[in-house]
DNA sequence: AAGTGGTCTAGACCACCAA
DNA sequence: TGGTGGTCTAGACCACTTC
């Protein structure tokens, strides 16, 4: 599995941001300098930097330089960051609790998503993620047992995608965000006082063989997550 | 105001998509072909195409080609498209109603956003946008009178940004999306039956001189807008 | 096997920002 | 004014799909 050079460089730069070699709000070395350092052209460096801008690590300033984004307390729903990556960036301690782990048969919705009949069995896993003991989100995951026969509760205490990628290659996922009113369980978990709506994201994971391998529902704690973005021009 | 060549090319390609020279789901000419047609290198064509992918007009398929995205009925909140652009793409007739147009004095929130005292006067404009007579969103705009002394109700029936850009250059805008429960006015306007939450976006516009020139609030009709995205890898 | 987009080299000139 | 990112040229090889 040979990764493009610009992805490798992006990972090395990310590591240097995480371990504070490049500090918050500081300017990165100029693109021409980095190109020399890594023995590539500026195009390759610019690809790596663009990658990190999309991940929310860097910010560009024309005529000035590329800067390490200052730490935002809130998590941003639109960023494509894994939970553990973000918590490392925020210097907070992550924890995942598996609330429920059971086998279920598919309802109409699952049968449609996974294009299967009613004999298919699914793992249903309900998890809550914490940062420094504050619940940040609640996730329901549905995984077909036929694809992941060896799944256990212990595995789901760790990274779901690390496990999934031992079995198959992920191609992409289809996501949809909807505003919903939290039920009693969510209100209590997130300590919501009034009747305030929250963000809810559904996600269908597709493997490189074009087979759906996952359906998940994610509920965001509105006190932690916000959804902001800056648009230019 | 000389635009980069890739932006010019993106506009020409967009025009060809809108007037059906390149049809829905059809493949665009290969990047090498386009490069020859426009007398530029492939890098420039790729920049133009990337631009149109971000605007939601095109879709890439490795080893196959770049395709015109099929028409989606719903508007997508995450796309950076202007209202008139999107309605043209959807082949629906847009209309803007100015519901309210008045002068107000700033409250604490406006005074903080615009960094001004209580003497500053603002235009408050409430508008509803329609596609084929279906209300798609409701917008409240706050503009400082000192910046736009000549603003009239008639002007606001047209494009807000066309007007603003006659006075100043826009640098960027800060946006935040929140889920809220609609009030009675919104429920009736969007014909919402139950107690369903909707998306609400606030936006602060900043000029190239780093002066805030606009604050706006946008309420989305949940029957029209959806918020979906595909993430790779 | 031919054609496609993905990545990359080795340069160049420009507009913008800071000192 | 010197340095920065933004844009662009004119090529090349690769991995992938199948026009």
Coordinates of C-alpha atoms (C1' of nucleotides) in Angstrom, one line a residue:
Chain A
X1 CA 0.0 0.0 0.0
X2 CA 2.2 2.9 -1.3
X3 CA 0.8 6.2 -0.2
X4 CA 1.4 9.4 -2.3
X5 CA 4.4 11.4 -1.2
X6 CA 2.2 14.4 -0.3
X7 CA 0.1 12.3 2.1
X8 CA 3.2 11.0 3.8
X9 CA 4.5 14.6 4.1
X10 CA 1.1 15.7 5.4
X11 CA 1.3 13.1 8.1
X12 CA 4.8 14.1 9.1
X13 CA 3.7 17.8 9.3
X14 CA 0.6 16.8 11.3
X15 CA 2.8 14.9 13.8
X16 CA 5.0 18.0 14.2
X17 CA 1.9 20.1 14.9
X18 CA 0.7 17.5 17.5
X19 CA 4.0 17.2 19.3
X20 CA 4.4 21.0 19.3
X21 CA 7.4 21.2 17.0
X22 CA 5.2 23.7 15.1
X23 CA 3.3 25.6 17.8
X24 CA -0.2 27.1 17.7
X25 CA -0.5 30.3 15.7
X26 CA 3.1 29.9 14.5
X27 CA 4.1 30.2 10.9
X28 CA 5.2 27.0 9.1
X29 CA 8.4 27.2 7.1
X30 CA 7.8 28.7 3.7
X31 CA 6.7 26.2 1.0
X32 CA 10.0 26.6 -0.9
X33 CA 11.9 25.7 2.3
X34 CA 9.7 22.7 3.0
X35 CA 10.1 21.6 -0.6
X36 CA 13.9 21.6 -0.1
X37 CA 13.7 19.9 3.3
X38 CA 11.6 17.0 1.9
X39 CA 13.4 16.9 -1.5
X40 CA 10.2 17.4 -3.5
X41 CA 8.8 20.3 -5.6
X42 CA 6.6 23.0 -4.3
X43 CA 3.6 21.4 -5.9
X44 CA 3.9 18.3 -3.7
X45 CA 4.3 20.5 -0.6
X46 CA 1.3 22.6 -1.6
X47 CA -0.8 19.4 -1.9
X48 CA 0.2 18.3 1.6
X49 CA -0.6 21.7 3.0
X50 CA -3.9 21.8 1.2
X51 CA -4.7 18.4 2.8
X52 CA -4.0 19.8 6.3
X53 CA -6.0 22.9 5.6
X54 CA -9.0 20.7 4.8
X55 CA -8.4 18.7 8.0
X56 CA -8.5 22.0 10.0
X57 CA -4.8 22.0 11.1
X58 CA -3.6 24.9 9.0
X59 CA -4.7 28.3 7.8
X60 CA -3.3 30.1 4.8
X61 CA -2.5 33.8 4.6
X62 CA -1.6 35.1 1.2
X63 CA 1.7 37.0 1.1
X64 CA 2.4 36.0 4.7
X65 CA 2.5 32.3 5.3
X66 CA 0.8 29.1 6.4
X67 CA -0.1 29.1 10.1
X68 CA -1.0 26.4 12.6
X69 CA -4.6 27.0 13.5
X70 CA -5.1 28.0 17.1
X71 CA -6.8 25.4 19.3
X72 CA -10.6 25.7 19.3
X73 CA -12.3 24.4 22.4
X74 CA -15.3 23.2 20.4
X75 CA -15.3 20.4 18.0
X76 CA -16.4 21.2 14.5
X77 CA -18.9 18.9 12.9
X78 CA -17.7 19.6 9.4
X79 CA -14.1 18.6 10.0
X80 CA -13.1 15.2 8.8
X81 CA -11.1 14.3 11.9
X82 CA -11.2 11.0 13.8
X83 CA -12.1 11.2 17.4
X84 CA -8.7 10.2 18.7
X85 CA -6.9 12.6 16.4
X86 CA -9.0 15.5 17.6
X87 CA -8.6 14.7 21.3
X88 CA -4.9 14.5 20.9
X89 CA -4.9 17.9 19.2
X90 CA -7.1 19.3 22.1
X91 CA -4.8 17.7 24.7
X92 CA -7.8 16.1 26.4
X93 CA -8.2 12.5 27.5
X94 CA -10.6 10.4 25.4
X95 CA -12.7 7.5 26.6
X96 CA -15.2 5.3 24.9
X97 CA -17.9 3.4 26.8
X98 CA -19.8 0.6 25.2
X99 CA -23.3 0.9 26.6
X100 CA -24.9 -1.9 24.6
X101 CA -23.6 -4.7 22.4
X102 CA -26.1 -7.2 21.0
X103 CA -27.1 -9.1 17.9
X104 CA -30.3 -8.1 16.1
X105 CA -32.2 -9.0 13.0
X106 CA -32.5 -6.4 10.3
X107 CA -35.6 -4.1 10.0
X108 CA -36.8 -2.7 6.7
X109 CA -34.3 0.2 6.8
X110 CA -31.3 -2.0 7.4
X111 CA -32.4 -4.5 4.8
X112 CA -32.6 -1.7 2.3
X113 CA -29.2 -0.1 3.2
X114 CA -27.4 -3.4 3.1
X115 CA -29.5 -4.9 0.3
X116 CA -30.1 -8.1 2.2
X117 CA -33.0 -10.3 3.3
X118 CA -34.4 -10.8 6.8
X119 CA -32.1 -13.7 7.6
X120 CA -29.1 -11.3 7.9
X121 CA -28.0 -10.7 11.5
X122 CA -26.5 -7.4 12.6
X123 CA -24.3 -6.3 15.5
X124 CA -25.9 -3.3 17.3
X125 CA -23.4 -1.3 19.3
X126 CA -24.3 1.8 21.4
X127 CA -21.3 3.8 22.5
X128 CA -20.7 7.1 24.3
X129 CA -17.5 9.1 23.8
X130 CA -16.0 11.3 26.5
X131 CA -13.3 13.9 26.6
X132 CA -12.0 14.5 30.1
X133 CA -15.2 12.8 31.4
X134 CA -17.6 15.1 29.5
X135 CA -19.9 13.1 27.1
X136 CA -19.4 14.5 23.6
X137 CA -21.4 12.2 21.5
X138 CA -23.5 9.0 21.4
X139 CA -23.2 6.6 18.5
X140 CA -25.3 3.7 17.3
X141 CA -23.5 1.4 14.9
X142 CA -25.0 -1.4 12.8
X143 CA -22.5 -4.0 11.4
X144 CA -23.6 -7.1 9.4
X145 CA -22.4 -10.2 11.3
X146 CA -21.6 -12.0 8.0
X147 CA -18.9 -9.4 7.3
X148 CA -17.5 -9.2 10.8
X149 CA -18.1 -12.6 12.5
X150 CA -15.3 -12.1 15.1
X151 CA -16.5 -8.8 16.5
X152 CA -16.6 -8.5 20.3
X153 CA -17.6 -5.9 22.8
X154 CA -13.9 -5.4 23.7
X155 CA -13.0 -4.6 20.2
X156 CA -15.6 -1.8 20.1
X157 CA -14.0 -0.2 23.1
X158 CA -11.2 0.8 20.7
X159 CA -11.3 2.3 17.2
X160 CA -14.1 1.0 15.0
X161 CA -12.3 1.9 11.8
X162 CA -9.0 0.3 12.9
X163 CA -11.0 -3.0 13.3
X164 CA -13.0 -2.6 10.1
X165 CA -9.9 -1.9 8.0
X166 CA -8.4 -5.3 9.1
X167 CA -11.2 -6.9 7.2
X168 CA -11.8 -4.6 4.2
X169 CA -10.7 -1.3 2.5
X170 CA -13.0 1.7 3.0
X171 CA -13.9 3.6 -0.1
X172 CA -16.2 6.3 1.1
X173 CA -19.1 7.2 3.3
X174 CA -22.4 8.9 2.7
X175 CA -23.3 11.3 5.4
X176 CA -26.4 13.3 6.2
X177 CA -26.9 15.8 9.0
X178 CA -30.3 16.6 10.4
X179 CA -31.5 18.7 13.3
X180 CA -33.6 16.7 15.8
X181 CA -35.1 17.0 19.3
X182 CA -33.2 14.8 21.8
X183 CA -35.0 12.0 23.6
X184 CA -34.9 11.7 27.4
X185 CA -31.7 9.5 27.3
X186 CA -29.8 12.1 25.2
X187 CA -31.1 15.1 27.3
X188 CA -29.9 13.5 30.5
X189 CA -26.6 12.3 29.0
X190 CA -25.7 15.8 27.6
X191 CA -27.3 17.6 30.6
X192 CA -29.6 19.6 28.4
X193 CA -32.0 21.8 30.3
X194 CA -34.5 23.2 27.8
X195 CA -36.1 21.8 24.7
X196 CA -33.1 22.5 22.5
X197 CA -32.5 20.6 19.2
X198 CA -29.3 18.9 18.5
X199 CA -27.4 17.7 15.4
X200 CA -27.8 14.1 14.3
X201 CA -25.6 12.5 11.6
X202 CA -26.3 9.3 9.8
X203 CA -23.6 7.6 7.9
X204 CA -23.3 4.7 5.5
X205 CA -19.9 3.2 4.9
X206 CA -19.0 1.7 1.5
X207 CA -16.1 -0.7 0.9
X208 CA -13.8 -0.6 -2.1
X209 CA -15.8 -3.5 -3.5
X210 CA -18.8 -1.2 -3.3
X211 CA -20.4 -3.2 -0.5
X212 CA -22.1 -1.3 2.3
X213 CA -20.4 -2.4 5.5
X214 CA -21.7 0.0 8.1
X215 CA -24.6 2.1 9.1
X216 CA -24.2 4.5 12.0
X217 CA -26.1 7.2 13.8
X218 CA -24.3 9.9 15.7
X219 CA -25.8 12.4 18.2
X220 CA -23.7 15.4 19.1
X221 CA -23.5 17.2 22.4
X222 CA -24.4 20.8 21.5
X223 CA -22.4 22.2 24.4
X224 CA -19.2 20.7 22.9
X225 CA -19.8 20.7 19.1
X226 CA -20.4 23.7 17.0
X227 CA -20.7 24.0 13.3
X228 CA -18.8 27.1 12.0
X229 CA -17.0 27.8 8.8
X230 CA -15.4 30.7 7.0
X231 CA -16.1 31.3 3.3
X232 CA -13.9 33.5 1.2
X233 CA -14.9 35.9 -1.6
Chain B
X1 CA -9.6 43.1 -11.8
X2 CA -7.9 40.3 -13.6
X3 CA -9.2 36.9 -12.7
X4 CA -7.0 33.8 -12.8
X5 CA -7.3 31.9 -16.0
X6 CA -8.6 28.8 -14.1
X7 CA -11.5 30.8 -12.7
X8 CA -12.4 32.1 -16.2
X9 CA -12.3 28.6 -17.5
X10 CA -14.4 27.3 -14.6
X11 CA -17.0 30.0 -15.5
X12 CA -17.0 29.0 -19.2
X13 CA -17.4 25.3 -18.2
X14 CA -20.2 26.2 -15.7
X15 CA -22.0 28.1 -18.5
X16 CA -21.8 25.1 -20.7
X17 CA -23.2 22.9 -18.0
X18 CA -26.1 25.4 -17.4
X19 CA -27.0 25.7 -21.1
X20 CA -26.8 21.9 -21.5
X21 CA -23.8 21.8 -23.8
X22 CA -22.5 19.3 -21.2
X23 CA -25.5 17.3 -20.1
X24 CA -26.3 15.8 -16.7
X25 CA -24.4 12.6 -16.0
X26 CA -22.4 13.1 -19.1
X27 CA -18.6 12.9 -19.2
X28 CA -16.6 16.1 -19.7
X29 CA -13.9 16.0 -22.4
X30 CA -10.7 14.6 -20.9
X31 CA -8.5 17.0 -19.0
X32 CA -5.8 16.8 -21.7
X33 CA -8.3 17.6 -24.4
X34 CA -9.7 20.6 -22.5
X35 CA -6.1 21.8 -21.9
X36 CA -5.6 21.8 -25.6
X37 CA -8.9 23.5 -26.3
X38 CA -8.2 26.3 -23.9
X39 CA -4.5 26.5 -24.7
X40 CA -3.4 26.0 -21.1
X41 CA -1.7 23.2 -19.3
X42 CA -3.5 20.3 -17.6
X43 CA -2.7 21.9 -14.2
X44 CA -4.8 24.9 -15.0
X45 CA -7.7 22.7 -16.2
X46 CA -7.4 20.6 -13.1
X47 CA -7.7 23.8 -11.0
X48 CA -10.8 24.9 -12.8
X49 CA -12.4 21.4 -12.5
X50 CA -11.5 21.2 -8.8
X51 CA -13.3 24.6 -8.4
X52 CA -16.4 23.2 -10.0
X53 CA -16.3 20.0 -7.9
X54 CA -16.3 22.2 -4.8
X55 CA -19.3 24.1 -6.2
X56 CA -21.1 20.8 -6.7
X57 CA -21.3 20.9 -10.5
X58 CA -18.9 18.1 -11.2
X59 CA -17.9 14.7 -9.9
X60 CA -14.6 12.9 -10.5
X61 CA -14.2 9.2 -11.3
X62 CA -10.6 8.0 -11.3
X63 CA -9.6 6.2 -14.5
X64 CA -12.9 7.1 -16.0
X65 CA -13.5 10.9 -16.2
X66 CA -15.1 14.0 -14.8
X67 CA -18.9 13.9 -14.9
X68 CA -21.6 16.5 -14.7
X69 CA -23.4 15.9 -11.4
X70 CA -27.0 14.8 -11.8
X71 CA -29.6 17.3 -10.7
X72 CA -30.6 16.9 -7.1
X73 CA -34.0 18.2 -6.1
X74 CA -32.9 19.3 -2.8
X75 CA -30.6 22.3 -2.1
X76 CA -27.5 21.4 -0.1
X77 CA -26.6 23.6 2.8
X78 CA -22.9 22.9 2.6
X79 CA -22.6 24.0 -1.0
X80 CA -21.2 27.5 -1.6
X81 CA -23.6 28.4 -4.3
X82 CA -25.6 31.6 -4.7
X83 CA -29.3 31.4 -4.8
X84 CA -29.7 32.5 -8.4
X85 CA -27.0 30.1 -9.6
X86 CA -28.6 27.2 -7.9
X87 CA -32.1 28.0 -9.2
X88 CA -30.7 28.3 -12.7
X89 CA -29.1 24.8 -12.3
X90 CA -32.4 23.4 -11.0
X91 CA -34.3 25.1 -13.8
X92 CA -36.7 26.6 -11.4
X93 CA -37.9 30.2 -11.2
X94 CA -36.5 32.2 -8.3
X95 CA -38.4 35.1 -6.6
X96 CA -37.5 37.2 -3.6
X97 CA -40.1 39.0 -1.5
X98 CA -39.1 41.8 0.8
X99 CA -41.4 41.3 3.8
X100 CA -40.1 44.1 6.0
X101 CA -37.7 47.0 5.4
X102 CA -37.0 49.5 8.2
X103 CA -34.4 51.4 10.2
X104 CA -33.6 50.3 13.7
X105 CA -31.0 51.2 16.3
X106 CA -28.5 48.6 17.3
X107 CA -29.0 46.3 20.3
X108 CA -26.1 45.0 22.3
X109 CA -25.5 42.1 19.9
X110 CA -25.3 44.4 16.8
X111 CA -23.1 46.9 18.7
X112 CA -20.7 44.1 19.5
X113 CA -20.6 42.7 15.9
X114 CA -20.1 46.1 14.3
X115 CA -18.0 47.5 17.1
X116 CA -20.1 50.6 17.3
X117 CA -22.1 52.7 19.8
X118 CA -25.8 53.0 20.3
X119 CA -26.0 56.0 17.8
X120 CA -25.4 53.8 14.8
X121 CA -28.6 53.1 12.8
X122 CA -29.1 49.9 10.9
X123 CA -31.3 48.8 8.0
X124 CA -33.3 45.7 9.0
X125 CA -34.5 43.7 6.0
X126 CA -36.6 40.6 6.2
X127 CA -36.8 38.6 2.9
X128 CA -38.4 35.3 1.8
X129 CA -37.0 33.4 -1.2
X130 CA -39.1 31.2 -3.4
X131 CA -38.4 28.6 -6.0
X132 CA -41.4 28.0 -8.3
X133 CA -43.5 29.6 -5.5
X134 CA -42.3 27.3 -2.8
X135 CA -40.7 29.3 0.1
X136 CA -37.2 27.9 0.5
X137 CA -35.7 30.3 3.1
X138 CA -36.3 33.3 5.3
X139 CA -33.5 35.8 5.8
X140 CA -33.0 38.7 8.2
X141 CA -30.3 41.1 7.2
X142 CA -28.7 43.9 9.2
X143 CA -26.7 46.6 7.4
X144 CA -25.2 49.7 9.0
X145 CA -26.8 52.8 7.4
X146 CA -23.5 54.6 7.6
X147 CA -22.0 52.2 5.1
X148 CA -25.0 52.0 2.8
X149 CA -26.9 55.3 3.0
X150 CA -28.6 54.8 -0.3
X151 CA -30.1 51.4 0.3
X152 CA -33.8 51.1 -0.7
X153 CA -36.4 48.4 -0.5
X154 CA -36.3 48.0 -4.2
X155 CA -32.6 47.2 -4.2
X156 CA -33.2 44.4 -1.7
X157 CA -35.6 42.8 -4.1
X158 CA -32.5 41.9 -6.2
X159 CA -29.1 40.5 -5.2
X160 CA -27.8 41.8 -1.9
X161 CA -24.2 41.0 -2.7
X162 CA -24.4 42.7 -6.1
X163 CA -25.4 45.9 -4.3
X164 CA -22.9 45.5 -1.5
X165 CA -20.0 45.0 -3.9
X166 CA -20.8 48.3 -5.6
X167 CA -19.7 49.9 -2.3
X168 CA -17.0 47.7 -1.0
X169 CA -14.9 44.5 -1.6
X170 CA -15.9 41.4 0.3
X171 CA -13.1 39.5 2.0
X172 CA -14.9 36.7 3.8
X173 CA -17.8 35.7 6.0
X174 CA -18.0 33.9 9.3
X175 CA -20.8 31.4 9.4
X176 CA -22.4 29.3 12.1
X177 CA -25.1 26.7 11.7
X178 CA -27.4 25.8 14.6
X179 CA -30.4 23.6 14.9
X180 CA -33.5 25.5 16.3
X181 CA -37.2 25.1 16.7
X182 CA -39.1 27.3 14.3
X183 CA -41.5 29.9 15.6
X184 CA -45.1 30.2 14.5
X185 CA -44.2 32.4 11.5
X186 CA -41.6 30.0 10.2
X187 CA -43.8 26.9 10.8
X188 CA -46.6 28.5 8.8
X189 CA -44.3 29.8 6.0
X190 CA -42.6 26.4 5.5
X191 CA -45.9 24.5 6.1
X192 CA -44.3 22.4 8.9
X193 CA -46.8 20.1 10.6
X194 CA -45.1 18.7 13.7
X195 CA -42.6 20.1 16.2
X196 CA -39.6 19.5 13.9
X197 CA -36.3 21.5 14.2
X198 CA -34.8 23.4 11.3
X199 CA -31.3 24.7 10.4
X200 CA -30.5 28.3 11.2
X201 CA -27.4 30.0 9.9
X202 CA -25.9 33.3 11.1
X203 CA -23.3 35.1 9.0
X204 CA -21.0 38.0 9.6
X205 CA -19.6 39.6 6.4
X206 CA -16.2 41.2 6.5
X207 CA -14.8 43.7 3.9
X208 CA -11.3 43.7 2.5
X209 CA -10.6 46.6 4.9
X210 CA -11.5 44.2 7.7
X211 CA -14.7 46.1 8.6
X212 CA -17.8 44.1 9.4
X213 CA -20.5 45.2 6.9
X214 CA -23.3 42.7 7.4
X215 CA -25.0 40.5 9.9
X216 CA -27.6 38.1 8.6
X217 CA -29.8 35.2 9.9
X218 CA -31.0 32.5 7.5
X219 CA -33.7 30.0 8.2
X220 CA -33.9 27.0 5.9
X221 CA -37.0 25.2 4.8
X222 CA -36.3 21.6 5.8
X223 CA -38.5 20.2 3.0
X224 CA -36.2 21.8 0.4
X225 CA -32.8 21.9 2.0
X226 CA -30.8 18.9 3.1
X227 CA -27.3 18.6 4.4
X228 CA -25.4 15.7 2.9
X229 CA -21.8 15.0 2.0
X230 CA -19.6 12.2 0.9
X231 CA -16.2 11.7 2.5
X232 CA -13.5 9.6 0.9
X233 CA -11.0 7.2 2.5
Chain C
dA1 C1' -4.2 -2.0 -24.7
dA2 C1' -5.8 2.5 -24.6
dG3 C1' -7.5 6.2 -22.2
dT4 C1' -8.4 8.4 -17.8
dG5 C1' -7.4 11.0 -13.6
dG6 C1' -3.6 11.1 -9.7
dT7 C1' 0.8 12.5 -8.7
dC8 C1' 5.2 14.7 -9.5
dT9 C1' 9.4 17.4 -11.5
dA10 C1' 11.8 21.9 -12.3
dG11 C1' 11.2 25.6 -13.3
dA12 C1' 8.7 30.8 -13.9
dC13 C1' 6.1 35.3 -13.0
dC14 C1' 2.6 37.6 -10.3
dA15 C1' 0.0 40.0 -6.3
dC16 C1' 0.2 40.7 -1.8
dC17 C1' 2.2 41.5 3.0
dA18 C1' 5.5 43.0 6.3
dA19 C1' 9.5 45.5 7.6
Chain D
dT1 C1' 12.0 45.7 -0.9
dG2 C1' 12.4 40.9 0.0
dG3 C1' 9.7 37.1 1.0
dT4 C1' 5.3 34.8 0.8
dG5 C1' 1.6 32.2 -1.3
dG6 C1' -1.2 32.0 -6.0
dT7 C1' -1.0 30.8 -10.6
dC8 C1' 1.0 28.7 -14.6
dT9 C1' 4.1 26.1 -18.2
dA10 C1' 5.6 21.7 -20.3
dG11 C1' 6.5 18.0 -19.7
dA12 C1' 6.6 12.7 -17.1
dC13 C1' 5.2 8.2 -15.0
dC14 C1' 1.7 5.8 -12.3
dA15 C1' -2.8 3.3 -11.0
dC16 C1' -7.0 2.7 -12.4
dT17 C1' -11.2 1.7 -15.6
dT18 C1' -13.0 0.3 -19.8
dC19 C1' -14.9 5.9 -22.5

